[in-house]
Amino acid sequence: MARMLKFNIFRYNPQDPTSVPHMQSFTIDETESMTLFIVLNRLREEQDPSLQFDFCCRAGICGACGMVVNGRPGLACHTKTKDLPEEVTLMPLPVFKLVGDLSVDTGTWFRGMYQRVKSWCETKKVFDPSAPEERMDNALAEKIYELDRCIECGCCVAACGTALMREDFLGATALNRVARFMLDPRDERTEQEYFDIVGTDEGIFGCMGLLACEDVCPKYLPLQDVLGRLRQRMAFAAVNNILPSFLRKEVKL
Amino acid sequence: MQIIQTDLLCIGAGLAGERVAIEAAENGFSVICLSLVPARRSHSSAAQGGMQAALGNSAMGEGDSPDVHFADTVKGSDWGADQECARIFVDTAPIAMRQMAFWGVPWNRVVPGEQTYYKGGKPFTAYEKPENEGLIHSRSFGGTAKWRTCYTSDGTGHAVLYTLDNRAAQMGVQVHDKTEAIALIHDGETCMGAIVRDLKTGELRAYLSRATLIATGGYGRIYRESTNAVICDGGGMIAALDTGVVPFGNPEAIQFHPTGIVPTDILVTEGCRGDGGTLLDVNQYRFMPDYEPEKAELASRDVVSRRMTEHMRKGLGVKSPYGDHLWLDIRHLGEKHITTKLREVQEICESFLGVDPVHQLIPVRPTQHYSMGGVRTNKDGAAYGLKGLFSAGEAACWDMHGFNRLGGNSLAETIVAGMWVGGKVVEFLAGNDTTFNTAAVREAYEKQAARINALIKGSNGNENVYAVRNAMFDTIMKGAGIFRNGTDLTESVTKLQEILQRARKVGLRSNGLGANAELGLALKIEGMVKLAQCVCYAALQRTESRGAHTREDFPERNDRDWLNRTLATWVNASDDLPTLNYEPATTVFEIPPGERGYGGGKIIPMDNPPQATPAGKKA
């Protein structure tokens, strides 16, 4: 017997002077293999064409559809209704600026992040089109890709206690990005340069270790390990120059 | 009216758009990319499999060269490709891959020694040379003589797009995301930028540019069942067609991918079959070798899709509430292989189907996947019809894919054409100035503002935009699916003429304020129906079968009459049908038309077959 599902959805259109933030309820009949992608599109087409939300790839690859589902940030496209109770509350991701209803502006936040952490390979080398590529060990390439799999959905930031309290916190996604470049021999930055970016309270030392980031990451990135090792490495980077040589340590990510 | 001015305006910030943008930025020009979504969410990110380039580092790629890649590409295109472009592509591809490695892509690399690979579901060993250790590795893809596809696990598009967007951020390329170009600003001769709707606020702005690039990807979303992201609705092509002077090249050339999952139409990569996955029918029988003894599951996509449909028509598909499907079997590849090399595939199966591909079969069927057609450009990427307008990537009909493109060639095209066209855009910017005609700017702006006003007020009518779109979905699939025929196409063309009338009478049900999605679709629906009509009308006129275009009533490839490219224009906005013209498919024949070696089918030869010309020489 198909269930009737009740959705309580946050509604607010900042561009409409008559709109005030409120919750609105919708009911919809559940169908086989139903996901929130199917639910929200049906609600828009059949019940309320003004409903705002974001989807893009609808395949869990692009990260566009992050929202808070019954209190937990996640990707709407791969949330199956059969895993949800009959009543579901949908809220936009916090931290990011609201565009309207369930849609938020992650783009501005992330482009700011790229500049803060210099999210690229810093190198003095110049590309030589006639030369073969520089070699890399396949295991290292796979290790870099493991951290490069972040889809910038923003769920880790939305679930982060520190990010909710302080606007300037880099968040797990940015710390993971820096770790990705630390692994990459093509990036020629020194330990000091990395330290200047993440060895601060806005960076790794602001992390309170609550680790909701790892719990909610839809790509199952090993954020607990990455953040732990990054904190250790940055701690040693801070004191290595005053420690006697036998106590110095290089922490591998 | 807010006006923003820049040297280069890239409409679209996927791989092709950003690669062109980077080229211009590196040469000191100002660049703004417009994007419907944050750049990294562009559909390029969803490409799992890889990029073809003849690096020849891997054991199974030994002896590869751009010439072999060229032959595969031209055969794959069923001789519909412009051979000059295909040549530029294959020669540039290895350099572009190495450049992406330089910028930070974690390509999978050669691991020396004996390695186990799969072909046709059976394991075999190959010896990777120690001297190639650490160079870019390659995997197998359909329709290729060598293993040539460079890859990063099965997140190649994601990895390359992230690296490229990193580079764009480093070079100071501005990305204005959540914006949509809804019309080009032009005077019938020169393109001067675009009228853009801000998808955060609903505000309308004018962007003025000396060069404008359309890199908006494909138009798959004119089909209901498409592997494409929801943003791939042909927005750039609509804006170009709307000018009345820029032609839509080969609209009828639509590729169906053999393995979209049922029911959500999400793609699972060709890498599954490349690595040894097989296709099974209702009796769990592997049927592809019966049709294609040589290549089996690894024949080109058009052939595999057609054979699958043929097999299902014999009643051998698996029945489901969402229609018939077949099975994709990768169980024999083993847990280790699936959890590392095909990880995204496993995630998709588990998240969207509740299926574990290590132990279970994956339900698949052919699904709309790629648009070979697009904004017709010359080999420099300059659009026909308007000076200062360029196009690259899937949005363009450059045209290296002809009537079928090979897996791994489209993702590679984005950065290879991006690199090449980027160079031409730089030459153009260095040598040309533009006069911005303020009357044309104001006129374009006011026209779009008036359209929005009319939609909100419902002054053209009260047609429901979603109902119109559903009618279009039904009609295009009936006429221009995998198998096509004159009767169904004629019916679809007639119906789409009626649907176009309805699209012109759409009125909103919501208030249209802010980032209103109903308004977004309403602004586009007339254009989408026009694209659908271009597809059906061009498919009806093309009385032959070539590549992905398969006419049941004209099964031969007819080189005598149809070795050409369709050029569709919509001369007057109020016309019911496009105007079709044709040009030769290619002026250079490095390889004269011949047999593909797979897919079967008869060929009606040219009356005077051309002689092969050496690379780069005009015929």
PDB file of C-alpha atoms in Angstrom, chain B residues 364-569:
ATOM      1  CA  VAL B 364      19.932  -0.648 -18.250  1.00  0.00           C
ATOM      2  CA  ARG B 365      18.496   0.561 -21.545  1.00  0.00           C
ATOM      3  CA  PRO B 366      19.651   2.945 -24.281  1.00  0.00           C
ATOM      4  CA  THR B 367      19.008   6.537 -23.184  1.00  0.00           C
ATOM      5  CA  GLN B 368      19.501   9.909 -24.922  1.00  0.00           C
ATOM      6  CA  HIS B 369      23.048  10.888 -24.144  1.00  0.00           C
ATOM      7  CA  TYR B 370      24.871  13.234 -26.501  1.00  0.00           C
ATOM      8  CA  SER B 371      24.180  15.914 -29.071  1.00  0.00           C
ATOM      9  CA  MET B 372      26.612  15.646 -31.975  1.00  0.00           C
ATOM     10  CA  GLY B 373      24.870  18.651 -33.512  1.00  0.00           C
ATOM     11  CA  GLY B 374      25.116  22.215 -32.289  1.00  0.00           C
ATOM     12  CA  VAL B 375      26.224  25.718 -33.212  1.00  0.00           C
ATOM     13  CA  ARG B 376      27.923  25.251 -36.578  1.00  0.00           C
ATOM     14  CA  THR B 377      31.426  26.699 -36.550  1.00  0.00           C
ATOM     15  CA  ASN B 378      34.409  26.669 -38.865  1.00  0.00           C
ATOM     16  CA  LYS B 379      37.579  24.874 -37.823  1.00  0.00           C
ATOM     17  CA  ASP B 380      38.618  27.880 -35.709  1.00  0.00           C
ATOM     18  CA  GLY B 381      35.446  27.570 -33.639  1.00  0.00           C
ATOM     19  CA  ALA B 382      33.965  30.742 -35.161  1.00  0.00           C
ATOM     20  CA  ALA B 383      30.206  30.429 -35.610  1.00  0.00           C
ATOM     21  CA  TYR B 384      28.725  30.761 -39.076  1.00  0.00           C
ATOM     22  CA  GLY B 385      26.628  33.875 -39.475  1.00  0.00           C
ATOM     23  CA  LEU B 386      27.855  36.276 -36.769  1.00  0.00           C
ATOM     24  CA  LYS B 387      31.263  37.866 -36.350  1.00  0.00           C
ATOM     25  CA  GLY B 388      32.631  37.665 -32.813  1.00  0.00           C
ATOM     26  CA  LEU B 389      30.592  34.576 -31.936  1.00  0.00           C
ATOM     27  CA  PHE B 390      32.421  31.330 -31.154  1.00  0.00           C
ATOM     28  CA  SER B 391      31.411  27.941 -29.857  1.00  0.00           C
ATOM     29  CA  ALA B 392      33.204  24.916 -28.400  1.00  0.00           C
ATOM     30  CA  GLY B 393      32.499  21.576 -26.766  1.00  0.00           C
ATOM     31  CA  GLU B 394      29.207  19.715 -27.003  1.00  0.00           C
ATOM     32  CA  ALA B 395      27.358  22.970 -27.755  1.00  0.00           C
ATOM     33  CA  ALA B 396      29.304  23.275 -31.019  1.00  0.00           C
ATOM     34  CA  CYS B 397      29.115  21.378 -34.266  1.00  0.00           C
ATOM     35  CA  TRP B 398      32.859  21.846 -34.902  1.00  0.00           C
ATOM     36  CA  ASP B 399      32.490  18.914 -36.248  1.00  0.00           C
ATOM     37  CA  MET B 400      34.720  15.972 -35.339  1.00  0.00           C
ATOM     38  CA  HIS B 401      31.917  13.589 -34.355  1.00  0.00           C
ATOM     39  CA  GLY B 402      29.754  13.577 -37.472  1.00  0.00           C
ATOM     40  CA  PHE B 403      26.849  11.208 -36.905  1.00  0.00           C
ATOM     41  CA  ASN B 404      28.282   9.335 -33.971  1.00  0.00           C
ATOM     42  CA  ARG B 405      30.955  10.204 -31.494  1.00  0.00           C
ATOM     43  CA  LEU B 406      33.163   7.715 -29.722  1.00  0.00           C
ATOM     44  CA  GLY B 407      33.154   7.344 -25.973  1.00  0.00           C
ATOM     45  CA  GLY B 408      36.031   9.366 -24.540  1.00  0.00           C
ATOM     46  CA  ASN B 409      36.155  11.670 -27.572  1.00  0.00           C
ATOM     47  CA  SER B 410      33.664  14.230 -26.272  1.00  0.00           C
ATOM     48  CA  LEU B 411      35.288  14.807 -22.908  1.00  0.00           C
ATOM     49  CA  ALA B 412      38.620  15.099 -24.709  1.00  0.00           C
ATOM     50  CA  GLU B 413      37.049  17.479 -27.242  1.00  0.00           C
ATOM     51  CA  THR B 414      36.123  19.934 -24.481  1.00  0.00           C
ATOM     52  CA  ILE B 415      39.694  20.673 -23.503  1.00  0.00           C
ATOM     53  CA  VAL B 416      41.294  20.042 -26.894  1.00  0.00           C
ATOM     54  CA  ALA B 417      38.860  22.267 -28.789  1.00  0.00           C
ATOM     55  CA  GLY B 418      38.949  24.625 -25.816  1.00  0.00           C
ATOM     56  CA  MET B 419      42.703  24.929 -26.198  1.00  0.00           C
ATOM     57  CA  TRP B 420      42.524  25.308 -29.992  1.00  0.00           C
ATOM     58  CA  VAL B 421      39.510  27.623 -30.183  1.00  0.00           C
ATOM     59  CA  GLY B 422      40.914  29.543 -27.213  1.00  0.00           C
ATOM     60  CA  GLY B 423      43.987  30.296 -29.303  1.00  0.00           C
ATOM     61  CA  LYS B 424      41.788  31.524 -32.167  1.00  0.00           C
ATOM     62  CA  VAL B 425      39.713  33.681 -29.807  1.00  0.00           C
ATOM     63  CA  VAL B 426      42.958  35.244 -28.554  1.00  0.00           C
ATOM     64  CA  GLU B 427      43.989  35.992 -32.161  1.00  0.00           C
ATOM     65  CA  PHE B 428      40.564  37.515 -32.769  1.00  0.00           C
ATOM     66  CA  LEU B 429      40.686  39.660 -29.617  1.00  0.00           C
ATOM     67  CA  ALA B 430      44.184  40.849 -30.481  1.00  0.00           C
ATOM     68  CA  GLY B 431      43.153  41.902 -33.972  1.00  0.00           C
ATOM     69  CA  ASN B 432      39.572  43.144 -33.718  1.00  0.00           C
ATOM     70  CA  ASP B 433      37.667  45.899 -32.047  1.00  0.00           C
ATOM     71  CA  THR B 434      33.914  46.123 -31.841  1.00  0.00           C
ATOM     72  CA  THR B 435      31.542  49.041 -31.913  1.00  0.00           C
ATOM     73  CA  PHE B 436      28.817  48.526 -29.355  1.00  0.00           C
ATOM     74  CA  ASN B 437      25.621  49.630 -30.961  1.00  0.00           C
ATOM     75  CA  THR B 438      23.610  51.025 -28.052  1.00  0.00           C
ATOM     76  CA  ALA B 439      20.358  50.828 -29.993  1.00  0.00           C
ATOM     77  CA  ALA B 440      20.875  47.098 -30.554  1.00  0.00           C
ATOM     78  CA  VAL B 441      21.688  46.639 -26.854  1.00  0.00           C
ATOM     79  CA  ARG B 442      18.606  48.537 -25.718  1.00  0.00           C
ATOM     80  CA  GLU B 443      16.404  46.780 -28.232  1.00  0.00           C
ATOM     81  CA  ALA B 444      17.624  43.326 -27.128  1.00  0.00           C
ATOM     82  CA  TYR B 445      17.130  44.220 -23.481  1.00  0.00           C
ATOM     83  CA  GLU B 446      13.664  45.659 -23.962  1.00  0.00           C
ATOM     84  CA  LYS B 447      12.575  42.673 -26.017  1.00  0.00           C
ATOM     85  CA  GLN B 448      13.501  40.278 -23.208  1.00  0.00           C
ATOM     86  CA  ALA B 449      11.993  42.499 -20.515  1.00  0.00           C
ATOM     87  CA  ALA B 450       8.753  42.565 -22.515  1.00  0.00           C
ATOM     88  CA  ARG B 451       8.743  38.764 -22.846  1.00  0.00           C
ATOM     89  CA  ILE B 452       9.093  38.386 -19.083  1.00  0.00           C
ATOM     90  CA  ASN B 453       6.325  40.873 -18.517  1.00  0.00           C
ATOM     91  CA  ALA B 454       3.997  39.073 -20.914  1.00  0.00           C
ATOM     92  CA  LEU B 455       4.673  35.703 -19.292  1.00  0.00           C
ATOM     93  CA  ILE B 456       3.952  37.045 -15.805  1.00  0.00           C
ATOM     94  CA  LYS B 457       0.792  38.824 -16.918  1.00  0.00           C
ATOM     95  CA  GLY B 458      -0.322  35.932 -19.086  1.00  0.00           C
ATOM     96  CA  SER B 459      -0.989  38.340 -21.941  1.00  0.00           C
ATOM     97  CA  ASN B 460      -0.167  35.710 -24.614  1.00  0.00           C
ATOM     98  CA  GLY B 461      -2.316  33.016 -23.059  1.00  0.00           C
ATOM     99  CA  ASN B 462      -2.447  30.617 -20.160  1.00  0.00           C
ATOM    100  CA  GLU B 463      -0.815  27.454 -21.429  1.00  0.00           C
ATOM    101  CA  ASN B 464       0.918  25.500 -18.658  1.00  0.00           C
ATOM    102  CA  VAL B 465       4.620  25.393 -19.460  1.00  0.00           C
ATOM    103  CA  TYR B 466       5.069  21.923 -17.947  1.00  0.00           C
ATOM    104  CA  ALA B 467       2.191  20.523 -20.012  1.00  0.00           C
ATOM    105  CA  VAL B 468       3.743  21.955 -23.177  1.00  0.00           C
ATOM    106  CA  ARG B 469       7.089  20.415 -22.286  1.00  0.00           C
ATOM    107  CA  ASN B 470       5.463  17.029 -21.674  1.00  0.00           C
ATOM    108  CA  ALA B 471       3.789  17.176 -25.095  1.00  0.00           C
ATOM    109  CA  MET B 472       7.188  17.938 -26.646  1.00  0.00           C
ATOM    110  CA  PHE B 473       8.803  15.009 -24.781  1.00  0.00           C
ATOM    111  CA  ASP B 474       6.200  12.539 -26.090  1.00  0.00           C
ATOM    112  CA  THR B 475       6.435  13.815 -29.624  1.00  0.00           C
ATOM    113  CA  ILE B 476      10.202  13.902 -30.093  1.00  0.00           C
ATOM    114  CA  MET B 477      10.680  10.409 -28.664  1.00  0.00           C
ATOM    115  CA  LYS B 478       7.993   9.011 -30.979  1.00  0.00           C
ATOM    116  CA  GLY B 479       9.660  10.431 -34.068  1.00  0.00           C
ATOM    117  CA  ALA B 480      13.341  10.829 -33.297  1.00  0.00           C
ATOM    118  CA  GLY B 481      14.251   7.942 -31.006  1.00  0.00           C
ATOM    119  CA  ILE B 482      16.760   5.203 -31.799  1.00  0.00           C
ATOM    120  CA  PHE B 483      14.870   3.875 -34.830  1.00  0.00           C
ATOM    121  CA  ARG B 484      13.201   6.443 -37.065  1.00  0.00           C
ATOM    122  CA  ASN B 485      10.815   6.250 -40.021  1.00  0.00           C
ATOM    123  CA  GLY B 486       9.002   8.607 -42.370  1.00  0.00           C
ATOM    124  CA  THR B 487       5.520   7.983 -40.974  1.00  0.00           C
ATOM    125  CA  ASP B 488       6.363   8.679 -37.329  1.00  0.00           C
ATOM    126  CA  LEU B 489       8.603  11.617 -38.208  1.00  0.00           C
ATOM    127  CA  THR B 490       5.909  13.225 -40.353  1.00  0.00           C
ATOM    128  CA  GLU B 491       3.469  12.899 -37.480  1.00  0.00           C
ATOM    129  CA  SER B 492       5.985  14.374 -35.033  1.00  0.00           C
ATOM    130  CA  VAL B 493       6.743  17.335 -37.302  1.00  0.00           C
ATOM    131  CA  THR B 494       3.029  18.128 -37.611  1.00  0.00           C
ATOM    132  CA  LYS B 495       2.471  17.782 -33.873  1.00  0.00           C
ATOM    133  CA  LEU B 496       5.469  19.932 -33.004  1.00  0.00           C
ATOM    134  CA  GLN B 497       4.031  22.696 -35.198  1.00  0.00           C
ATOM    135  CA  GLU B 498       0.939  22.644 -32.975  1.00  0.00           C
ATOM    136  CA  ILE B 499       3.037  22.419 -29.804  1.00  0.00           C
ATOM    137  CA  LEU B 500       5.050  25.449 -30.970  1.00  0.00           C
ATOM    138  CA  GLN B 501       1.794  27.435 -31.165  1.00  0.00           C
ATOM    139  CA  ARG B 502       1.007  26.366 -27.598  1.00  0.00           C
ATOM    140  CA  ALA B 503       4.545  27.271 -26.441  1.00  0.00           C
ATOM    141  CA  ARG B 504       3.921  30.812 -27.713  1.00  0.00           C
ATOM    142  CA  LYS B 505       0.843  31.063 -25.481  1.00  0.00           C
ATOM    143  CA  VAL B 506       2.434  30.092 -22.192  1.00  0.00           C
ATOM    144  CA  GLY B 507       1.477  32.112 -19.105  1.00  0.00           C
ATOM    145  CA  LEU B 508       2.817  31.708 -15.577  1.00  0.00           C
ATOM    146  CA  ARG B 509       0.812  30.312 -12.696  1.00  0.00           C
ATOM    147  CA  SER B 510       3.236  31.698 -10.109  1.00  0.00           C
ATOM    148  CA  ASN B 511       4.202  35.357  -9.631  1.00  0.00           C
ATOM    149  CA  GLY B 512       7.546  35.057 -11.465  1.00  0.00           C
ATOM    150  CA  LEU B 513       9.446  37.045  -8.851  1.00  0.00           C
ATOM    151  CA  GLY B 514      13.111  36.378  -8.097  1.00  0.00           C
ATOM    152  CA  ALA B 515      14.830  33.154  -9.082  1.00  0.00           C
ATOM    153  CA  ASN B 516      11.539  31.701 -10.277  1.00  0.00           C
ATOM    154  CA  ALA B 517      12.060  28.390 -12.081  1.00  0.00           C
ATOM    155  CA  GLU B 518       8.694  28.411 -13.863  1.00  0.00           C
ATOM    156  CA  LEU B 519       9.696  31.685 -15.516  1.00  0.00           C
ATOM    157  CA  GLY B 520      13.090  30.215 -16.408  1.00  0.00           C
ATOM    158  CA  LEU B 521      11.437  27.356 -18.261  1.00  0.00           C
ATOM    159  CA  ALA B 522       8.754  29.572 -19.789  1.00  0.00           C
ATOM    160  CA  LEU B 523      11.450  31.811 -21.302  1.00  0.00           C
ATOM    161  CA  LYS B 524      12.985  28.765 -22.931  1.00  0.00           C
ATOM    162  CA  ILE B 525      10.095  26.566 -23.939  1.00  0.00           C
ATOM    163  CA  GLU B 526       9.532  28.085 -27.382  1.00  0.00           C
ATOM    164  CA  GLY B 527      13.230  27.636 -28.119  1.00  0.00           C
ATOM    165  CA  MET B 528      13.212  24.065 -26.843  1.00  0.00           C
ATOM    166  CA  VAL B 529      10.279  23.167 -29.072  1.00  0.00           C
ATOM    167  CA  LYS B 530      12.127  24.761 -32.004  1.00  0.00           C
ATOM    168  CA  LEU B 531      15.184  22.615 -31.257  1.00  0.00           C
ATOM    169  CA  ALA B 532      12.951  19.523 -31.102  1.00  0.00           C
ATOM    170  CA  GLN B 533      11.440  20.520 -34.448  1.00  0.00           C
ATOM    171  CA  CYS B 534      14.903  20.985 -35.985  1.00  0.00           C
ATOM    172  CA  VAL B 535      15.762  17.442 -34.840  1.00  0.00           C
ATOM    173  CA  CYS B 536      12.572  15.873 -36.229  1.00  0.00           C
ATOM    174  CA  TYR B 537      12.391  17.903 -39.459  1.00  0.00           C
ATOM    175  CA  ALA B 538      16.065  17.300 -40.309  1.00  0.00           C
ATOM    176  CA  ALA B 539      15.670  13.594 -39.439  1.00  0.00           C
ATOM    177  CA  LEU B 540      12.643  13.383 -41.742  1.00  0.00           C
ATOM    178  CA  GLN B 541      14.503  14.948 -44.661  1.00  0.00           C
ATOM    179  CA  ARG B 542      17.615  12.781 -44.238  1.00  0.00           C
ATOM    180  CA  THR B 543      16.512   9.684 -46.133  1.00  0.00           C
ATOM    181  CA  GLU B 544      19.440   7.467 -45.217  1.00  0.00           C
ATOM    182  CA  SER B 545      20.943   5.801 -42.133  1.00  0.00           C
ATOM    183  CA  ARG B 546      24.242   7.158 -40.896  1.00  0.00           C
ATOM    184  CA  GLY B 547      25.797   6.670 -37.458  1.00  0.00           C
ATOM    185  CA  ALA B 548      23.217   7.327 -34.792  1.00  0.00           C
ATOM    186  CA  HIS B 549      20.598   8.418 -37.346  1.00  0.00           C
ATOM    187  CA  THR B 550      18.792   5.190 -38.248  1.00  0.00           C
ATOM    188  CA  ARG B 551      15.911   5.218 -40.716  1.00  0.00           C
ATOM    189  CA  GLU B 552      14.049   1.910 -40.874  1.00  0.00           C
ATOM    190  CA  ASP B 553      12.685   2.928 -44.266  1.00  0.00           C
ATOM    191  CA  PHE B 554      16.126   3.929 -45.597  1.00  0.00           C
ATOM    192  CA  PRO B 555      18.597   1.451 -44.074  1.00  0.00           C
ATOM    193  CA  GLU B 556      21.515   2.257 -46.422  1.00  0.00           C
ATOM    194  CA  ARG B 557      24.177   4.835 -45.751  1.00  0.00           C
ATOM    195  CA  ASN B 558      23.797   6.953 -48.855  1.00  0.00           C
ATOM    196  CA  ASP B 559      27.136   8.608 -49.657  1.00  0.00           C
ATOM    197  CA  ARG B 560      25.857   9.505 -53.119  1.00  0.00           C
ATOM    198  CA  ASP B 561      23.183  11.910 -51.833  1.00  0.00           C
ATOM    199  CA  TRP B 562      23.777  12.440 -48.123  1.00  0.00           C
ATOM    200  CA  LEU B 563      27.488  12.758 -47.378  1.00  0.00           C
ATOM    201  CA  ASN B 564      26.672  16.194 -46.066  1.00  0.00           C
ATOM    202  CA  ARG B 565      25.856  18.256 -43.001  1.00  0.00           C
ATOM    203  CA  THR B 566      22.446  19.700 -42.230  1.00  0.00           C
ATOM    204  CA  LEU B 567      22.418  23.441 -41.509  1.00  0.00           C
ATOM    205  CA  ALA B 568      19.148  24.480 -39.894  1.00  0.00           C
ATOM    206  CA  THR B 569      18.275  28.131 -39.367  1.00  0.00           C
TER     207      THR B 569
END
